[in-house]
Amino acid sequence: MDAFLDQVIQEHRSLVSRAQVTQKKDFVSIIMQLQKDGMFDNLTQDNIKAILLEMFVAGTDTSSTLLEWMLAELLRHPNSMKKVQQEVRSVMGNKSKVDPEDIHKMEYLKCVVKETLRLHPPAVYLPRRTTATASGKLGGYDIPSNTTVLINAWAIHRDPQWWKKPEVFIPERFENSSIEFQGQDFHYIPFGIGRRGCPGMSFGIASVEYVMANLLYWFDWKLPAGEAAEKMDMTELYGLAVYRKTPLHALAIPHSSF
Ligand code: HEM
């Protein structure tokens, strides 16, 4: 990864030095240009590599694991699968391509995304540290200054104090609800909170909705023969994100052949 990022930076550096950046304006070339314009003091090659690595790490597994959990939950809940698939197909009509305008009209799909993020937040622990000078009491505990606290989004999302039937997948709970991804609803924090909240949230949601709308539009989904929905292994595996311990196996049946 280190050698690869060096190479990517080198390629972009030569473009910037040849003033070709306007033709190839991507994330890396924008950082290079800002560096060239003197916007950052002491931005080293290592700093740039760290930024790029963070974008890859934070932006890829989170979205892909969310898609896998979503499809798994829909396979376990045929009524939700039917409802979301009907919505996607009726909004799409006979069009051959999903566009963002269509997705705005897929309200139930948005509820399915929200409910999957509630039960399976890809990033579980949100680390925060008290400032050097501040200390205080929280939930009856004394928190000294400079203490790192891990906020457990998974536990908060399943807290019966906030959620009815917290262990059950019910996308309808988000219908006509004002709960936002990064609002003031601290019992729902799949993208974190405050200034350290996920900067890729809009991109993450848009890409997941887009991929899911396509998967639901083009295919019907079934479990392989002999596998029962109620017996699916939903065990979680904690790593950079929270993955399925048993990868999902599903059969995609092209819708157009019906
Ligand atoms: C559905 C997909 C995603 C989920 C659920 C998600 C969730 C999160 C969460 C919970 C955090 C920690 C926030 C906090 O501590 O308050 C985070 C941080 C971050 N995310 Fe995302 N994320 C997603 C997609 C993305 C994408 C697509 C990108 C970039 C292309 C991205 C870039 C980042 C970065 C750079 C950070 C670190 C921010 C910092 O430490 O200041 N994320 N994300």
Short mmCIF file of C-alpha atoms and ligand atoms in Angstrom, two decimals:
data_model
loop_
_atom_site.label_atom_id
_atom_site.label_comp_id
_atom_site.label_asym_id
_atom_site.label_seq_id
_atom_site.Cartn_x
_atom_site.Cartn_y
_atom_site.Cartn_z
CA MET A 1 0.00 0.00 0.00
CA ASP A 2 2.86 2.34 0.91
CA ALA A 3 4.64 1.79 -2.41
CA PHE A 4 1.37 2.10 -4.29
CA LEU A 5 0.52 5.44 -2.65
CA ASP A 6 4.05 6.72 -3.38
CA GLN A 7 3.48 5.89 -7.03
CA VAL A 8 0.04 7.57 -7.11
CA ILE A 9 1.50 10.72 -5.55
CA GLN A 10 4.43 10.70 -7.98
CA GLU A 11 2.12 10.45 -10.99
CA HIS A 12 -0.01 13.32 -9.73
CA ARG A 13 3.01 15.43 -8.82
CA SER A 14 4.23 15.29 -12.39
CA LEU A 15 0.79 16.32 -13.65
CA VAL A 16 0.68 19.25 -11.23
CA SER A 17 4.17 20.38 -12.22
CA ARG A 18 3.12 20.26 -15.89
CA ALA A 19 0.01 22.31 -14.97
CA GLN A 20 -2.25 19.55 -16.27
CA VAL A 21 -4.22 19.42 -13.09
CA THR A 22 -7.33 20.96 -14.60
CA GLN A 23 -7.70 17.97 -16.92
CA LYS A 24 -7.33 15.50 -14.09
CA LYS A 25 -8.88 17.05 -11.04
CA ASP A 26 -9.27 14.34 -8.46
CA PHE A 27 -8.77 14.10 -4.70
CA VAL A 28 -5.00 13.59 -4.95
CA SER A 29 -4.38 16.36 -7.46
CA ILE A 30 -6.38 18.81 -5.35
CA ILE A 31 -4.20 18.05 -2.31
CA MET A 32 -1.08 18.42 -4.50
CA GLN A 33 -2.30 21.74 -5.85
CA LEU A 34 -3.06 23.05 -2.35
CA GLN A 35 0.41 21.97 -1.26
CA LYS A 36 1.95 23.73 -4.27
CA ASP A 37 -0.05 26.89 -3.54
CA GLY A 38 1.41 26.90 -0.04
CA MET A 39 -1.93 26.29 1.69
CA PHE A 40 -0.35 23.86 4.15
CA ASP A 41 2.82 24.31 6.18
CA ASN A 42 4.97 21.22 6.32
CA LEU A 43 2.60 18.80 4.60
CA THR A 44 4.91 15.84 4.12
CA GLN A 45 4.65 12.92 1.75
CA ASP A 46 3.79 10.76 4.78
CA ASN A 47 0.98 13.13 5.75
CA ILE A 48 -0.53 12.87 2.27
CA LYS A 49 -0.22 9.11 2.30
CA ALA A 50 -1.95 8.99 5.69
CA ILE A 51 -4.84 11.07 4.36
CA LEU A 52 -5.22 8.85 1.30
CA LEU A 53 -4.99 5.66 3.32
CA GLU A 54 -7.61 6.94 5.74
CA MET A 55 -9.99 7.70 2.87
CA PHE A 56 -9.62 4.17 1.51
CA VAL A 57 -9.90 2.48 4.87
CA ALA A 58 -12.81 4.57 6.09
CA GLY A 59 -14.66 4.68 2.78
CA THR A 60 -14.60 1.16 1.37
CA ASP A 61 -15.29 -1.56 3.94
CA THR A 62 -17.92 0.53 5.71
CA SER A 63 -20.04 0.78 2.56
CA SER A 64 -19.50 -2.79 1.35
CA THR A 65 -20.21 -4.41 4.71
CA LEU A 66 -23.37 -2.31 5.04
CA LEU A 67 -24.60 -3.61 1.67
CA GLU A 68 -23.97 -7.19 2.73
CA TRP A 69 -25.86 -6.76 6.02
CA MET A 70 -28.71 -5.05 4.21
CA LEU A 71 -29.18 -7.85 1.72
CA ALA A 72 -28.94 -10.42 4.53
CA GLU A 73 -31.64 -8.64 6.58
CA LEU A 74 -33.90 -8.38 3.52
CA LEU A 75 -33.48 -12.10 2.83
CA ARG A 76 -34.44 -12.79 6.43
CA HIS A 77 -37.46 -10.51 6.17
CA PRO A 78 -39.37 -11.36 2.97
CA ASN A 79 -42.09 -8.77 3.64
CA SER A 80 -39.53 -5.97 3.75
CA MET A 81 -37.83 -7.40 0.66
CA LYS A 82 -41.14 -7.44 -1.21
CA LYS A 83 -42.05 -3.93 -0.11
CA VAL A 84 -38.70 -2.35 -1.01
CA GLN A 85 -38.47 -4.21 -4.32
CA GLN A 86 -41.98 -3.11 -5.29
CA GLU A 87 -41.09 0.48 -4.45
CA VAL A 88 -37.85 0.43 -6.46
CA ARG A 89 -39.54 -1.17 -9.46
CA SER A 90 -42.57 1.10 -9.42
CA VAL A 91 -40.43 4.25 -9.15
CA MET A 92 -38.19 3.01 -11.97
CA GLY A 93 -41.02 2.00 -14.32
CA ASN A 94 -39.47 0.78 -17.56
CA LYS A 95 -36.30 2.82 -17.33
CA SER A 96 -33.04 0.99 -17.82
CA LYS A 97 -30.92 3.10 -15.50
CA VAL A 98 -31.39 4.25 -11.91
CA ASP A 99 -30.64 7.95 -11.51
CA PRO A 100 -30.35 9.99 -8.31
CA GLU A 101 -33.71 11.66 -8.90
CA ASP A 102 -35.38 8.24 -8.72
CA ILE A 103 -33.66 7.42 -5.45
CA HIS A 104 -35.10 10.56 -3.80
CA LYS A 105 -38.54 8.98 -4.31
CA MET A 106 -37.57 5.63 -2.75
CA GLU A 107 -38.59 6.42 0.79
CA TYR A 108 -38.84 2.85 2.04
CA LEU A 109 -35.39 2.06 0.65
CA LYS A 110 -34.05 4.92 2.78
CA CYS A 111 -35.77 3.39 5.82
CA VAL A 112 -34.15 0.03 5.03
CA VAL A 113 -30.73 1.72 4.89
CA LYS A 114 -31.37 3.49 8.19
CA GLU A 115 -32.60 0.35 9.94
CA THR A 116 -29.63 -1.68 8.70
CA LEU A 117 -27.30 1.03 10.01
CA ARG A 118 -29.09 0.89 13.35
CA LEU A 119 -28.66 -2.86 13.80
CA HIS A 120 -25.30 -3.13 12.05
CA PRO A 121 -23.34 0.11 12.35
CA PRO A 122 -20.10 -0.65 10.42
CA ALA A 123 -18.04 1.53 12.79
CA VAL A 124 -19.00 0.57 16.32
CA TYR A 125 -16.70 2.44 18.68
CA LEU A 126 -16.39 6.20 18.44
CA PRO A 127 -13.28 7.28 20.33
CA ARG A 128 -13.31 10.64 22.09
CA ARG A 129 -10.85 12.12 24.55
CA THR A 130 -11.51 14.64 27.25
CA THR A 131 -9.37 17.74 26.80
CA ALA A 132 -6.17 18.19 28.74
CA THR A 133 -7.79 20.53 31.22
CA ALA A 134 -11.34 19.21 31.40
CA SER A 135 -12.45 16.47 33.70
CA GLY A 136 -15.96 15.71 34.83
CA LYS A 137 -18.65 13.34 35.85
CA LEU A 138 -20.49 11.20 33.34
CA GLY A 139 -23.13 8.65 34.26
CA GLY A 140 -21.91 8.74 37.84
CA TYR A 141 -18.26 8.12 36.89
CA ASP A 142 -15.39 10.54 37.38
CA ILE A 143 -13.66 11.01 34.04
CA PRO A 144 -10.15 12.46 34.49
CA SER A 145 -8.70 14.82 31.90
CA ASN A 146 -7.05 13.24 28.87
CA THR A 147 -9.13 10.06 29.12
CA THR A 148 -10.13 8.23 25.97
CA VAL A 149 -13.75 7.14 26.05
CA LEU A 150 -15.11 4.66 23.51
CA ILE A 151 -18.73 5.42 22.69
CA ASN A 152 -20.42 2.15 21.79
CA ALA A 153 -22.80 2.92 18.92
CA TRP A 154 -23.86 -0.75 18.65
CA ALA A 155 -25.11 -0.81 22.25
CA ILE A 156 -26.80 2.60 21.97
CA HIS A 157 -28.61 1.47 18.80
CA ARG A 158 -30.04 -1.54 20.65
CA ASP A 159 -30.91 0.21 23.89
CA PRO A 160 -34.56 -0.59 24.84
CA GLN A 161 -34.74 2.80 26.54
CA TRP A 162 -34.77 4.37 23.07
CA TRP A 163 -35.97 1.68 20.70
CA LYS A 164 -39.08 -0.50 20.70
CA LYS A 165 -38.20 -4.14 19.95
CA PRO A 166 -34.55 -3.11 19.50
CA GLU A 167 -33.35 -6.52 18.28
CA VAL A 168 -35.91 -6.71 15.48
CA PHE A 169 -35.39 -5.43 11.93
CA ILE A 170 -38.30 -3.00 11.39
CA PRO A 171 -37.53 -0.38 8.68
CA GLU A 172 -41.04 1.07 9.26
CA ARG A 173 -39.82 2.62 12.53
CA PHE A 174 -38.13 5.29 10.40
CA GLU A 175 -41.26 6.09 8.35
CA ASN A 176 -42.47 9.61 9.21
CA SER A 177 -39.68 9.86 11.74
CA SER A 178 -37.50 12.90 12.18
CA ILE A 179 -34.42 10.91 13.20
CA GLU A 180 -31.48 12.07 11.11
CA PHE A 181 -28.06 10.55 10.52
CA GLN A 182 -26.09 13.33 12.13
CA GLY A 183 -28.74 15.36 13.84
CA GLN A 184 -29.32 15.79 17.51
CA ASP A 185 -30.57 12.23 17.95
CA PHE A 186 -27.77 10.85 20.07
CA HIS A 187 -29.40 7.43 20.26
CA TYR A 188 -28.78 7.04 16.51
CA ILE A 189 -25.16 7.69 15.56
CA PRO A 190 -24.09 5.44 12.64
CA PHE A 191 -21.92 8.24 11.22
CA GLY A 192 -20.66 9.50 14.54
CA ILE A 193 -21.27 12.84 16.13
CA GLY A 194 -19.96 16.38 16.12
CA ARG A 195 -16.85 17.66 14.42
CA ARG A 196 -15.24 14.24 14.15
CA GLY A 197 -18.35 12.81 12.51
CA CYS A 198 -17.92 10.97 9.20
CA PRO A 199 -16.99 13.42 6.42
CA GLY A 200 -17.95 10.81 3.79
CA MET A 201 -21.53 10.42 4.99
CA SER A 202 -23.33 11.86 1.94
CA PHE A 203 -21.10 9.94 -0.45
CA GLY A 204 -21.47 6.74 1.59
CA ILE A 205 -25.28 6.93 1.71
CA ALA A 206 -25.59 7.90 -1.95
CA SER A 207 -23.41 5.02 -3.14
CA VAL A 208 -25.09 2.43 -0.91
CA GLU A 209 -28.58 3.56 -1.98
CA TYR A 210 -27.53 3.53 -5.63
CA VAL A 211 -25.99 0.06 -5.54
CA MET A 212 -28.90 -1.37 -3.53
CA ALA A 213 -31.54 0.16 -5.82
CA ASN A 214 -29.80 -1.47 -8.78
CA LEU A 215 -29.46 -4.85 -7.07
CA LEU A 216 -33.14 -4.81 -6.16
CA TYR A 217 -34.29 -3.57 -9.55
CA TRP A 218 -32.33 -6.00 -11.72
CA PHE A 219 -32.49 -9.14 -9.60
CA ASP A 220 -34.72 -11.19 -7.37
CA TRP A 221 -32.81 -12.65 -4.44
CA LYS A 222 -32.97 -16.07 -2.88
CA LEU A 223 -30.92 -18.14 -0.48
CA PRO A 224 -29.21 -21.22 -1.94
CA ALA A 225 -31.32 -24.39 -1.88
CA GLY A 226 -31.52 -25.93 1.57
CA GLU A 227 -30.69 -22.74 3.48
CA ALA A 228 -33.43 -21.35 5.67
CA ALA A 229 -33.75 -17.60 6.24
CA GLU A 230 -34.45 -18.04 9.94
CA LYS A 231 -31.27 -20.09 10.35
CA MET A 232 -28.91 -17.60 8.71
CA ASP A 233 -25.78 -17.01 10.75
CA MET A 234 -25.82 -13.32 11.72
CA THR A 235 -22.69 -13.48 13.88
CA GLU A 236 -20.53 -10.36 13.66
CA LEU A 237 -16.78 -10.21 13.25
CA TYR A 238 -15.07 -7.11 14.57
CA GLY A 239 -12.23 -5.63 12.52
CA LEU A 240 -11.71 -2.34 10.68
CA ALA A 241 -15.47 -2.48 10.23
CA VAL A 242 -18.01 -5.00 11.52
CA TYR A 243 -18.25 -7.85 9.03
CA ARG A 244 -20.37 -10.94 8.70
CA LYS A 245 -18.54 -13.90 10.19
CA THR A 246 -20.17 -16.12 7.59
CA PRO A 247 -20.11 -14.34 4.23
CA LEU A 248 -23.51 -14.03 2.63
CA HIS A 249 -24.31 -16.48 -0.14
CA ALA A 250 -27.33 -15.43 -2.17
CA LEU A 251 -28.69 -16.32 -5.58
CA ALA A 252 -29.34 -13.45 -7.96
CA ILE A 253 -32.13 -14.24 -10.40
CA PRO A 254 -32.27 -11.75 -13.29
CA HIS A 255 -35.59 -9.95 -13.16
CA SER A 256 -35.71 -9.31 -16.90
CA SER A 257 -35.98 -13.05 -17.65
CA PHE A 258 -39.36 -13.26 -15.90
C1 HEM B 1 -22.06 3.81 4.93
C2 HEM B 1 -20.82 4.14 4.96
C3 HEM B 1 -20.07 4.77 6.10
C4 HEM B 1 -20.29 4.70 7.47
C5 HEM B 1 -21.37 3.93 8.19
C6 HEM B 1 -19.27 5.53 8.09
C7 HEM B 1 -19.15 5.73 9.46
C8 HEM B 1 -18.15 6.47 10.06
C9 HEM B 1 -18.01 6.68 11.48
C10 HEM B 1 -18.96 6.14 12.56
C11 HEM B 1 -16.92 7.43 11.68
C12 HEM B 1 -16.38 7.93 13.03
C13 HEM B 1 -17.09 9.22 13.35
C14 HEM B 1 -16.92 9.74 14.76
O1 HEM B 1 -15.95 9.38 15.43
O2 HEM B 1 -17.77 10.53 15.20
C15 HEM B 1 -16.34 7.71 10.38
C16 HEM B 1 -15.20 8.46 10.17
C17 HEM B 1 -14.67 8.72 8.94
N1 HEM B 1 -15.22 8.40 7.72
FE1 HEM B 1 -16.91 7.35 7.41
N2 HEM B 1 -18.48 6.08 7.12
C18 HEM B 1 -18.93 5.65 5.88
C19 HEM B 1 -18.44 5.98 4.65
C20 HEM B 1 -17.36 6.81 4.43
C21 HEM B 1 -16.87 7.19 3.13
C22 HEM B 1 -17.52 6.75 1.80
C23 HEM B 1 -15.76 7.97 3.33
C24 HEM B 1 -14.85 8.64 2.34
C25 HEM B 1 -14.90 8.50 1.06
C26 HEM B 1 -15.57 8.06 4.76
C27 HEM B 1 -14.54 8.75 5.37
C28 HEM B 1 -14.37 8.86 6.72
C29 HEM B 1 -13.21 9.50 7.35
C30 HEM B 1 -12.02 10.14 6.61
C31 HEM B 1 -13.40 9.42 8.73
C32 HEM B 1 -12.48 9.92 9.83
C33 HEM B 1 -12.85 11.31 10.23
C34 HEM B 1 -12.00 11.82 11.38
O3 HEM B 1 -11.44 11.03 12.13
O4 HEM B 1 -11.91 13.04 11.51
N3 HEM B 1 -16.57 7.37 5.40
N4 HEM B 1 -17.12 7.12 9.41
#
